[in-house]
Coordinates of N, CA and C in Angstrom, one line a residue:
M29 N -36.5 -72.1 -64.4 CA -35.4 -71.2 -64.5 C -35.1 -71.0 -66.0
N30 N -35.0 -69.7 -66.4 CA -34.8 -69.4 -67.8 C -33.3 -69.5 -68.1
Q31 N -32.9 -69.3 -69.4 CA -31.5 -69.5 -69.8 C -30.6 -68.5 -69.2
Q32 N -31.0 -67.2 -69.0 CA -30.2 -66.2 -68.4 C -29.9 -66.5 -67.0
E33 N -30.9 -67.0 -66.3 CA -30.8 -67.3 -64.9 C -29.8 -68.5 -64.7
K34 N -29.9 -69.5 -65.7 CA -29.0 -70.6 -65.7 C -27.5 -70.2 -65.9
L35 N -27.3 -69.2 -66.8 CA -26.0 -68.7 -67.1 C -25.4 -68.0 -65.9
N36 N -26.3 -67.2 -65.3 CA -25.9 -66.4 -64.1 C -25.5 -67.3 -63.0
R37 N -26.3 -68.4 -62.8 CA -26.0 -69.3 -61.7 C -24.7 -70.1 -62.0
R38 N -24.4 -70.5 -63.2 CA -23.2 -71.2 -63.5 C -22.0 -70.3 -63.3
S39 N -22.2 -69.0 -63.8 CA -21.1 -68.0 -63.6 C -20.7 -67.8 -62.1
F40 N -21.8 -67.7 -61.3 CA -21.6 -67.5 -59.9 C -20.8 -68.7 -59.2
I41 N -21.3 -69.9 -59.6 CA -20.6 -71.1 -59.0 C -19.2 -71.2 -59.4
K42 N -18.9 -70.9 -60.7 CA -17.6 -71.0 -61.2 C -16.7 -69.9 -60.6
T43 N -17.2 -68.7 -60.5 CA -16.4 -67.6 -59.8 C -16.2 -68.0 -58.4
S44 N -17.2 -68.5 -57.7 CA -17.0 -68.8 -56.3 C -16.0 -69.9 -56.1
S45 N -16.0 -70.9 -57.0 CA -15.1 -72.0 -56.9 C -13.6 -71.5 -57.1
L46 N -13.5 -70.6 -58.0 CA -12.1 -70.0 -58.3 C -11.6 -69.2 -57.1
V47 N -12.5 -68.4 -56.5 CA -12.2 -67.6 -55.4 C -11.8 -68.5 -54.2
A48 N -12.6 -69.6 -54.0 CA -12.3 -70.5 -52.9 C -11.0 -71.2 -53.1
A49 N -10.7 -71.6 -54.3 CA -9.5 -72.3 -54.6 C -8.3 -71.3 -54.4
G50 N -8.5 -70.1 -54.9 CA -7.4 -69.1 -54.7 C -7.1 -68.8 -53.2
A51 N -8.2 -68.8 -52.5 CA -8.0 -68.5 -51.0 C -7.3 -69.7 -50.4
L52 N -7.7 -70.9 -50.8 CA -7.0 -72.0 -50.2 C -5.6 -72.1 -50.6
G53 N -5.3 -71.7 -51.8 CA -4.0 -71.7 -52.3 C -3.1 -70.7 -51.6
T54 N -3.7 -69.5 -51.3 CA -3.0 -68.5 -50.6 C -2.8 -68.9 -49.2
T55 N -3.8 -69.5 -48.6 CA -3.6 -70.0 -47.2 C -2.5 -71.0 -47.1
S56 N -2.5 -71.9 -48.1 CA -1.5 -73.0 -48.1 C -0.1 -72.4 -48.3
M57 N 0.0 -71.3 -49.1 CA 1.2 -70.7 -49.4 C 1.8 -70.0 -48.1
F58 N 0.8 -69.3 -47.4 CA 1.2 -68.6 -46.1 C 1.6 -69.7 -45.1
A59 N 0.8 -70.8 -45.0 CA 1.1 -71.8 -44.1 C 2.4 -72.4 -44.3
S60 N 2.7 -72.6 -45.6 CA 4.0 -73.2 -45.9 C 5.1 -72.3 -45.5
T61 N 4.9 -71.0 -45.8 CA 6.0 -70.0 -45.4 C 6.1 -70.0 -43.9
H62 N 5.0 -70.0 -43.2 CA 5.0 -69.9 -41.7 C 5.7 -71.1 -41.1
L63 N 5.6 -72.2 -41.8 CA 6.1 -73.5 -41.2 C 7.6 -73.6 -41.5
Q64 N 8.2 -72.7 -42.3 CA 9.6 -72.8 -42.6 C 10.3 -72.5 -41.2
P65 N 11.4 -73.2 -40.9 CA 12.1 -73.0 -39.7 C 12.7 -71.6 -39.7
L66 N 12.6 -70.9 -38.5 CA 13.1 -69.6 -38.4 C 14.7 -69.7 -38.2
P67 N 15.4 -68.8 -38.7 CA 16.9 -68.8 -38.5 C 17.2 -68.3 -37.1
Y68 N 18.0 -69.0 -36.3 CA 18.4 -68.6 -35.0 C 19.8 -68.3 -35.0
Y69 N 20.2 -67.2 -34.3 CA 21.6 -66.7 -34.4 C 22.2 -66.7 -32.9
T70 N 23.5 -66.7 -32.9 CA 24.1 -66.6 -31.5 C 24.0 -65.2 -31.0
Q71 N 24.1 -65.1 -29.7 CA 23.8 -63.8 -29.1 C 25.0 -62.8 -29.3
D72 N 26.2 -63.3 -29.2 CA 27.4 -62.4 -29.3 C 28.0 -62.2 -30.7
S73 N 28.3 -63.3 -31.4 CA 29.0 -63.2 -32.7 C 28.0 -62.6 -33.7
D74 N 26.7 -62.7 -33.6 CA 25.8 -62.1 -34.5 C 25.1 -60.9 -33.9
I75 N 25.8 -60.1 -33.2 CA 25.2 -59.0 -32.4 C 24.4 -58.0 -33.3
N76 N 24.8 -57.9 -34.6 CA 24.1 -56.9 -35.4 C 22.9 -57.5 -36.2
I77 N 22.5 -58.7 -35.8 CA 21.4 -59.3 -36.4 C 20.3 -59.4 -35.4
V78 N 19.2 -58.6 -35.6 CA 18.1 -58.5 -34.7 C 17.1 -59.7 -35.1
G79 N 16.8 -60.5 -34.2 CA 16.0 -61.7 -34.5 C 16.1 -62.8 -33.5
P80 N 15.5 -63.9 -33.7 CA 15.6 -65.0 -32.8 C 17.0 -65.4 -32.4
K81 N 17.2 -65.8 -31.2 CA 18.6 -66.1 -30.7 C 18.5 -67.5 -30.1
D82 N 19.6 -68.2 -30.2 CA 19.7 -69.6 -29.6 C 19.3 -69.5 -28.1
G83 N 18.5 -70.5 -27.7 CA 18.2 -70.6 -26.3 C 17.0 -69.9 -25.8
Y84 N 16.3 -69.2 -26.8 CA 15.1 -68.5 -26.4 C 14.0 -68.7 -27.5
T85 N 12.7 -68.5 -27.1 CA 11.7 -68.6 -28.0 C 11.8 -67.4 -29.0
P86 N 11.1 -67.4 -30.1 CA 11.4 -66.4 -31.2 C 11.3 -64.9 -30.7
Q87 N 10.2 -64.6 -30.1 CA 10.0 -63.2 -29.7 C 10.9 -62.8 -28.6
L88 N 11.1 -63.7 -27.6 CA 12.0 -63.4 -26.5 C 13.5 -63.3 -27.1
G89 N 13.8 -64.1 -28.0 CA 15.2 -64.0 -28.6 C 15.4 -62.7 -29.3
T90 N 14.3 -62.2 -30.0 CA 14.4 -61.0 -30.7 C 14.6 -59.8 -29.7
L91 N 13.8 -59.9 -28.6 CA 14.0 -58.9 -27.5 C 15.4 -58.9 -27.0
V92 N 16.0 -60.1 -26.8 CA 17.3 -60.3 -26.3 C 18.3 -59.6 -27.3
S93 N 18.1 -59.8 -28.6 CA 19.0 -59.3 -29.5 C 19.0 -57.7 -29.5
M94 N 17.9 -57.1 -29.3 CA 17.8 -55.7 -29.2 C 18.4 -55.2 -27.9
M95 N 18.2 -55.9 -26.8 CA 18.8 -55.5 -25.5 C 20.3 -55.6 -25.6
T96 N 20.8 -56.7 -26.2 CA 22.3 -56.9 -26.3 C 22.9 -55.8 -27.1
W97 N 22.3 -55.5 -28.2 CA 22.8 -54.5 -29.1 C 22.8 -53.1 -28.4
M98 N 21.7 -52.8 -27.8 CA 21.7 -51.5 -27.1 C 22.7 -51.4 -25.9
R99 N 22.9 -52.5 -25.3 CA 23.9 -52.4 -24.2 C 25.3 -52.1 -24.8
M100 N 25.7 -52.7 -25.9 CA 26.9 -52.4 -26.5 C 27.0 -51.0 -26.9
V101 N 26.0 -50.4 -27.4 CA 26.0 -49.0 -27.9 C 26.1 -48.1 -26.6
M102 N 25.3 -48.4 -25.6 CA 25.2 -47.5 -24.4 C 26.6 -47.5 -23.7
L103 N 27.3 -48.6 -23.7 CA 28.6 -48.6 -23.0 C 29.7 -48.0 -23.8
S104 N 29.5 -47.8 -25.1 CA 30.6 -47.3 -25.9 C 31.2 -45.9 -25.4
P105 N 30.3 -44.9 -25.1 CA 30.9 -43.6 -24.7 C 31.5 -43.6 -23.4
V106 N 31.3 -44.6 -22.5 CA 31.9 -44.6 -21.2 C 33.2 -45.4 -21.1
K107 N 33.5 -46.1 -22.2 CA 34.7 -46.9 -22.2 C 36.0 -46.1 -21.8
G108 N 36.7 -46.7 -20.8 CA 37.9 -46.1 -20.4 C 37.8 -44.9 -19.5
M109 N 36.6 -44.6 -19.0 CA 36.4 -43.4 -18.2 C 37.0 -43.6 -16.8
S110 N 37.6 -42.5 -16.3 CA 38.2 -42.5 -15.0 C 37.1 -42.3 -13.9
M111 N 37.5 -42.5 -12.7 CA 36.6 -42.2 -11.6 C 36.1 -40.8 -11.6
A112 N 37.0 -39.9 -11.9 CA 36.7 -38.4 -12.0 C 35.6 -38.2 -13.1
D113 N 35.8 -38.9 -14.2 CA 34.9 -38.7 -15.3 C 33.5 -39.2 -14.9
L114 N 33.5 -40.4 -14.2 CA 32.2 -41.0 -13.8 C 31.5 -40.2 -12.8
D115 N 32.2 -39.4 -12.0 CA 31.6 -38.6 -10.9 C 31.3 -37.1 -11.4
F116 N 31.8 -36.8 -12.6 CA 31.6 -35.4 -13.1 C 30.2 -35.0 -13.1
L117 N 29.9 -33.7 -12.7 CA 28.6 -33.2 -12.7 C 28.6 -31.9 -13.6
V118 N 27.7 -31.9 -14.6 CA 27.7 -30.7 -15.5 C 27.2 -29.5 -14.7
D119 N 26.3 -29.6 -13.7 CA 25.9 -28.5 -12.9 C 25.5 -29.1 -11.5
E120 N 25.0 -28.3 -10.6 CA 24.7 -28.8 -9.3 C 23.4 -29.6 -9.2
N121 N 22.6 -29.6 -10.3 CA 21.4 -30.4 -10.4 C 21.5 -31.6 -11.3
A122 N 22.7 -31.8 -11.8 CA 22.9 -32.9 -12.8 C 23.1 -34.3 -12.1
N123 N 23.0 -35.3 -12.9 CA 23.3 -36.7 -12.5 C 24.6 -37.1 -13.1
S124 N 25.4 -37.8 -12.4 CA 26.7 -38.2 -12.9 C 26.5 -39.5 -13.8
I125 N 27.5 -39.7 -14.6 CA 27.4 -41.0 -15.5 C 27.4 -42.2 -14.6
G126 N 28.3 -42.2 -13.5 CA 28.3 -43.3 -12.6 C 27.0 -43.6 -12.0
A127 N 26.3 -42.5 -11.5 CA 25.0 -42.7 -10.9 C 24.0 -43.2 -11.9
M128 N 24.1 -42.8 -13.2 CA 23.1 -43.2 -14.2 C 23.4 -44.7 -14.6
L129 N 24.6 -45.1 -14.6 CA 24.9 -46.5 -14.9 C 24.3 -47.4 -13.8
M130 N 24.4 -47.0 -12.5 CA 23.8 -47.7 -11.4 C 22.3 -47.6 -11.5
H131 N 21.8 -46.5 -12.0 CA 20.3 -46.3 -12.2 C 19.8 -47.3 -13.3
L132 N 20.6 -47.6 -14.3 CA 20.2 -48.6 -15.3 C 20.1 -50.0 -14.7
A133 N 21.1 -50.3 -13.9 CA 21.1 -51.6 -13.2 C 19.9 -51.7 -12.3
A134 N 19.6 -50.6 -11.6 CA 18.4 -50.6 -10.7 C 17.1 -50.8 -11.4
T135 N 17.0 -50.1 -12.6 CA 15.8 -50.2 -13.4 C 15.5 -51.7 -13.8
E136 N 16.6 -52.3 -14.3 CA 16.5 -53.7 -14.8 C 16.1 -54.6 -13.6
R137 N 16.8 -54.4 -12.5 CA 16.5 -55.2 -11.3 C 15.1 -55.1 -10.9
F138 N 14.5 -53.9 -10.8 CA 13.1 -53.7 -10.4 C 12.2 -54.4 -11.4
Y139 N 12.5 -54.3 -12.7 CA 11.6 -55.0 -13.7 C 11.7 -56.5 -13.6
Q140 N 12.9 -57.0 -13.1 CA 13.0 -58.4 -12.9 C 12.0 -58.8 -11.8
I141 N 12.0 -58.1 -10.7 CA 11.2 -58.4 -9.5 C 9.7 -58.3 -9.9
H142 N 9.4 -57.3 -10.7 CA 8.0 -57.0 -11.1 C 7.5 -58.1 -12.0
T143 N 8.2 -58.4 -13.1 CA 7.7 -59.3 -14.1 C 8.0 -60.8 -13.8
F144 N 9.1 -61.1 -13.2 CA 9.5 -62.5 -12.9 C 8.8 -63.0 -11.7
E145 N 8.6 -62.2 -10.7 CA 8.0 -62.6 -9.4 C 6.6 -62.1 -9.3
N146 N 6.1 -61.4 -10.3 CA 4.7 -60.9 -10.3 C 4.4 -60.0 -9.1
K147 N 5.4 -59.2 -8.7 CA 5.3 -58.2 -7.6 C 4.7 -56.9 -8.2
T148 N 3.8 -56.3 -7.3 CA 3.3 -54.9 -7.7 C 4.5 -54.0 -7.7
W149 N 4.5 -53.0 -8.7 CA 5.6 -52.1 -8.8 C 5.7 -51.3 -7.5
G150 N 7.0 -51.3 -7.0 CA 7.3 -50.7 -5.7 C 7.3 -51.6 -4.5
D151 N 6.9 -52.9 -4.7 CA 6.9 -53.9 -3.7 C 8.2 -54.6 -3.8
W152 N 9.3 -54.0 -3.3 CA 10.6 -54.6 -3.4 C 11.1 -55.3 -2.1
P153 N 11.8 -56.3 -2.2 CA 12.4 -56.9 -1.0 C 13.3 -55.9 -0.4
K154 N 13.5 -56.0 0.9 CA 14.3 -55.0 1.7 C 15.7 -54.8 1.1
E155 N 16.3 -55.9 0.8 CA 17.7 -55.9 0.3 C 17.8 -55.1 -1.0
D156 N 16.9 -55.4 -1.9 CA 16.9 -54.6 -3.2 C 16.5 -53.2 -3.0
D157 N 15.6 -52.9 -2.2 CA 15.1 -51.5 -1.9 C 16.3 -50.7 -1.4
E158 N 17.1 -51.3 -0.4 CA 18.2 -50.6 0.1 C 19.3 -50.4 -0.9
K159 N 19.5 -51.4 -1.7 CA 20.6 -51.3 -2.7 C 20.3 -50.4 -3.9
Y160 N 19.1 -50.4 -4.4 CA 18.8 -49.8 -5.7 C 17.9 -48.6 -5.7
S161 N 17.2 -48.3 -4.6 CA 16.2 -47.3 -4.7 C 16.8 -45.9 -4.8
I162 N 17.9 -45.6 -4.2 CA 18.5 -44.3 -4.4 C 19.0 -44.1 -5.9
A163 N 19.6 -45.2 -6.4 CA 20.0 -45.1 -7.8 C 18.8 -45.0 -8.8
M164 N 17.7 -45.6 -8.4 CA 16.5 -45.5 -9.2 C 16.0 -44.1 -9.3
G165 N 16.0 -43.4 -8.1 CA 15.5 -42.1 -8.0 C 16.4 -41.0 -8.5
L166 N 17.7 -41.3 -8.6 CA 18.7 -40.3 -9.0 C 18.6 -39.0 -8.1
G167 N 18.9 -37.9 -8.7 CA 18.8 -36.6 -7.9 C 19.8 -36.5 -6.8
K168 N 19.5 -35.7 -5.8 CA 20.4 -35.3 -4.8 C 21.0 -36.4 -4.0
A169 N 20.1 -37.4 -3.6 CA 20.6 -38.5 -2.9 C 21.6 -39.3 -3.6
A170 N 21.4 -39.5 -4.9 CA 22.4 -40.2 -5.8 C 23.7 -39.4 -5.9
R171 N 23.6 -38.1 -6.0 CA 24.8 -37.3 -6.1 C 25.7 -37.4 -4.9
T172 N 25.0 -37.6 -3.8 CA 25.7 -37.6 -2.5 C 26.3 -39.0 -2.2
T173 N 25.7 -40.0 -2.6 CA 26.1 -41.4 -2.2 C 26.8 -42.2 -3.3
I174 N 26.4 -42.0 -4.6 CA 26.9 -42.8 -5.7 C 28.1 -42.1 -6.4
K175 N 29.2 -42.3 -5.8 CA 30.5 -41.7 -6.3 C 31.7 -42.4 -5.8
G176 N 32.8 -42.1 -6.4 CA 34.0 -42.8 -5.8 C 34.2 -44.2 -6.3
N177 N 33.5 -44.6 -7.3 CA 33.7 -46.0 -7.8 C 34.3 -46.1 -9.2
P178 N 35.2 -47.1 -9.4 CA 35.8 -47.2 -10.8 C 34.7 -47.7 -11.7
L179 N 35.0 -47.6 -13.0 CA 34.1 -48.1 -14.1 C 33.7 -49.6 -13.9
D180 N 34.7 -50.4 -13.5 CA 34.5 -51.8 -13.4 C 33.4 -52.1 -12.3
Y181 N 33.2 -51.3 -11.3 CA 32.2 -51.4 -10.3 C 30.8 -51.4 -11.0
Y182 N 30.6 -50.4 -11.9 CA 29.3 -50.3 -12.5 C 29.1 -51.4 -13.6
L183 N 30.2 -51.7 -14.3 CA 30.1 -52.7 -15.4 C 29.7 -54.1 -14.8
E184 N 30.3 -54.4 -13.6 CA 30.0 -55.7 -13.0 C 28.6 -55.7 -12.5
E185 N 28.1 -54.6 -12.0 CA 26.7 -54.6 -11.5 C 25.7 -54.8 -12.7
L186 N 26.0 -54.1 -13.8 CA 25.2 -54.2 -15.0 C 25.2 -55.6 -15.5
E187 N 26.4 -56.2 -15.6 CA 26.5 -57.6 -16.1 C 25.8 -58.6 -15.2
K188 N 25.9 -58.4 -13.9 CA 25.3 -59.4 -13.0 C 23.8 -59.3 -13.1
V189 N 23.2 -58.2 -13.2 CA 21.8 -58.0 -13.3 C 21.4 -58.6 -14.7
R190 N 22.1 -58.3 -15.8 CA 21.7 -58.8 -17.1 C 21.8 -60.3 -17.2
A191 N 22.8 -60.9 -16.6 CA 22.9 -62.3 -16.6 C 21.7 -63.0 -16.0
F192 N 21.2 -62.4 -14.9 CA 20.0 -63.0 -14.3 C 18.8 -62.8 -15.2
T193 N 18.7 -61.7 -15.9 CA 17.6 -61.4 -16.8 C 17.6 -62.5 -17.9
L194 N 18.7 -62.7 -18.5 CA 18.8 -63.7 -19.6 C 18.5 -65.1 -19.1
A195 N 18.9 -65.5 -18.0 CA 18.7 -66.8 -17.4 C 17.2 -67.0 -17.2
E196 N 16.5 -65.9 -16.7 CA 15.0 -66.0 -16.5 C 14.3 -66.0 -17.8
F197 N 14.7 -65.2 -18.8 CA 14.1 -65.3 -20.1 C 14.1 -66.7 -20.7
A198 N 15.2 -67.4 -20.5 CA 15.4 -68.7 -21.1 C 14.4 -69.7 -20.5
K199 N 13.8 -69.4 -19.3 CA 12.8 -70.2 -18.7 C 11.4 -69.9 -19.1
R200 N 11.3 -68.9 -19.9 CA 9.9 -68.4 -20.3 C 9.7 -68.5 -21.8
D201 N 8.5 -68.2 -22.2 CA 8.2 -68.3 -23.7 C 7.5 -67.0 -24.1
D202 N 7.1 -67.1 -25.4 CA 6.5 -65.9 -26.0 C 5.1 -65.6 -25.5
E203 N 4.4 -66.6 -25.0 CA 3.1 -66.4 -24.4 C 3.3 -65.5 -23.2
W204 N 4.3 -65.8 -22.4 CA 4.6 -65.0 -21.2 C 4.9 -63.6 -21.6
L205 N 5.8 -63.4 -22.6 CA 6.2 -62.1 -23.1 C 5.0 -61.3 -23.5
L206 N 4.1 -61.9 -24.2 CA 2.9 -61.1 -24.7 C 1.8 -61.0 -23.8
S207 N 1.9 -61.6 -22.6 CA 0.8 -61.5 -21.6 C 0.6 -60.1 -21.1
V208 N -0.6 -59.7 -20.9 CA -1.0 -58.3 -20.7 C -1.3 -58.0 -19.2
D209 N -0.7 -57.0 -18.6 CA -1.0 -56.6 -17.3 C -2.0 -55.4 -17.4
K210 N -3.2 -55.6 -17.0 CA -4.3 -54.6 -17.2 C -4.2 -53.6 -16.1
D211 N -3.5 -53.8 -15.0 CA -3.4 -52.9 -13.9 C -2.2 -52.1 -13.8
F212 N -1.3 -52.1 -14.9 CA -0.1 -51.4 -14.9 C -0.4 -49.9 -14.9
P213 N 0.4 -49.0 -14.3 CA 0.1 -47.6 -14.3 C -0.1 -46.9 -15.6
W214 N 0.6 -47.5 -16.7 CA 0.5 -46.9 -18.0 C -0.8 -47.3 -18.7
G215 N -1.6 -48.2 -18.1 CA -2.7 -48.8 -18.8 C -2.3 -50.2 -19.2
P216 N -3.2 -50.9 -19.9 CA -2.8 -52.3 -20.3 C -1.5 -52.4 -21.0
T217 N -0.6 -53.2 -20.4 CA 0.8 -53.2 -20.8 C 1.3 -54.7 -20.8
N218 N 1.9 -55.2 -21.9 CA 2.4 -56.5 -21.8 C 3.9 -56.6 -21.4
N219 N 4.4 -57.7 -21.1 CA 5.7 -57.9 -20.7 C 6.7 -57.4 -21.7
Y220 N 6.3 -57.6 -23.0 CA 7.2 -57.2 -24.1 C 7.4 -55.7 -24.0
C221 N 6.4 -54.9 -23.8 CA 6.5 -53.4 -23.7 C 7.4 -53.1 -22.4
K222 N 7.1 -53.8 -21.3 CA 7.9 -53.5 -20.1 C 9.4 -53.7 -20.3
W223 N 9.7 -54.8 -21.0 CA 11.1 -55.1 -21.2 C 11.7 -54.3 -22.4
F224 N 10.9 -53.9 -23.3 CA 11.4 -53.0 -24.4 C 11.7 -51.6 -23.8
H225 N 11.0 -51.3 -22.7 CA 11.2 -50.0 -22.0 C 12.6 -50.1 -21.4
V226 N 13.0 -51.2 -20.8 CA 14.3 -51.4 -20.2 C 15.4 -51.1 -21.3
C227 N 15.1 -51.6 -22.5 CA 16.0 -51.4 -23.6 C 16.1 -50.0 -24.0
E228 N 15.0 -49.3 -24.3 CA 15.0 -48.0 -24.8 C 15.5 -47.0 -23.7
H229 N 15.3 -47.4 -22.4 CA 15.8 -46.6 -21.3 C 17.3 -46.4 -21.4
E230 N 18.0 -47.5 -21.8 CA 19.4 -47.4 -22.0 C 19.8 -46.4 -23.2
S231 N 18.9 -46.4 -24.2 CA 19.1 -45.5 -25.3 C 19.0 -44.1 -24.8
N232 N 18.0 -43.8 -24.0 CA 17.8 -42.4 -23.4 C 19.1 -42.0 -22.7
H233 N 19.6 -42.8 -21.8 CA 20.8 -42.4 -21.0 C 22.1 -42.4 -21.9
N234 N 22.1 -43.2 -22.9 CA 23.2 -43.1 -23.8 C 23.4 -41.7 -24.4
G235 N 22.3 -41.1 -24.7 CA 22.4 -39.7 -25.2 C 23.0 -38.7 -24.1
Q236 N 22.6 -39.0 -22.9 CA 23.1 -38.1 -21.8 C 24.6 -38.4 -21.6
F237 N 25.0 -39.7 -21.7 CA 26.4 -40.0 -21.5 C 27.3 -39.2 -22.6
K238 N 26.8 -39.2 -23.8 CA 27.5 -38.5 -24.9 C 27.6 -37.0 -24.6
F239 N 26.5 -36.5 -24.1 CA 26.5 -35.0 -23.8 C 27.5 -34.7 -22.7
I240 N 27.4 -35.5 -21.6 CA 28.3 -35.2 -20.5 C 29.8 -35.4 -20.9
K241 N 30.0 -36.4 -21.6 CA 31.4 -36.7 -22.1 C 31.9 -35.5 -22.9
S242 N 31.1 -34.9 -23.7 CA 31.5 -33.7 -24.4 C 31.8 -32.5 -23.6
R243 N 31.4 -32.5 -22.3 CA 31.6 -31.4 -21.4 C 32.7 -31.6 -20.4
I244 N 33.3 -32.8 -20.4 CA 34.4 -33.1 -19.5 C 35.6 -32.6 -20.1
S245 N 36.3 -31.7 -19.4 CA 37.5 -31.0 -20.0 C 38.7 -31.9 -19.8

């Protein structure tokens, strides 16, 4: 081995050693950061903090924080509405706010059955099918049957369904949340996406509530 080859070899070994040390140092740094305890917040008093919540694994708690915040926002425009307001129809093909509130409760209930009980979508127990399917479908059937109820009727239904969701989330972990259903109609879909849909679904109807409220004379 000539002198130039020896120098090149020493340079390579030195450079490789530095790179390896740097990589190990970086790994250690990230590992140290990762091992820092995550801050957990309460569900109600820290409602504007999206992140882990007491009583849930980190990802599930973060989902809970988003769902709780969205529920607060969604209910804001309907606060204090009368029965007439809740039954108001913008036109003959519209859905009322009351029917859509029940629709949101139905959506969450069906996702409970689907994800907590591993039921195929649409395979609902008779009691749930009879109670929620009209609200789920909205349209003419809902306009005919979902009316004449005070706001508290819908709020209690939403709260009852949500309480069950939270109780079931507390029994599960992030592995369950991230598990993928390869046979879902949308294509491969994990439980996180399914339950985030429940959250963003309320956001969608929140916009409709605001529009309808602006048309109530």
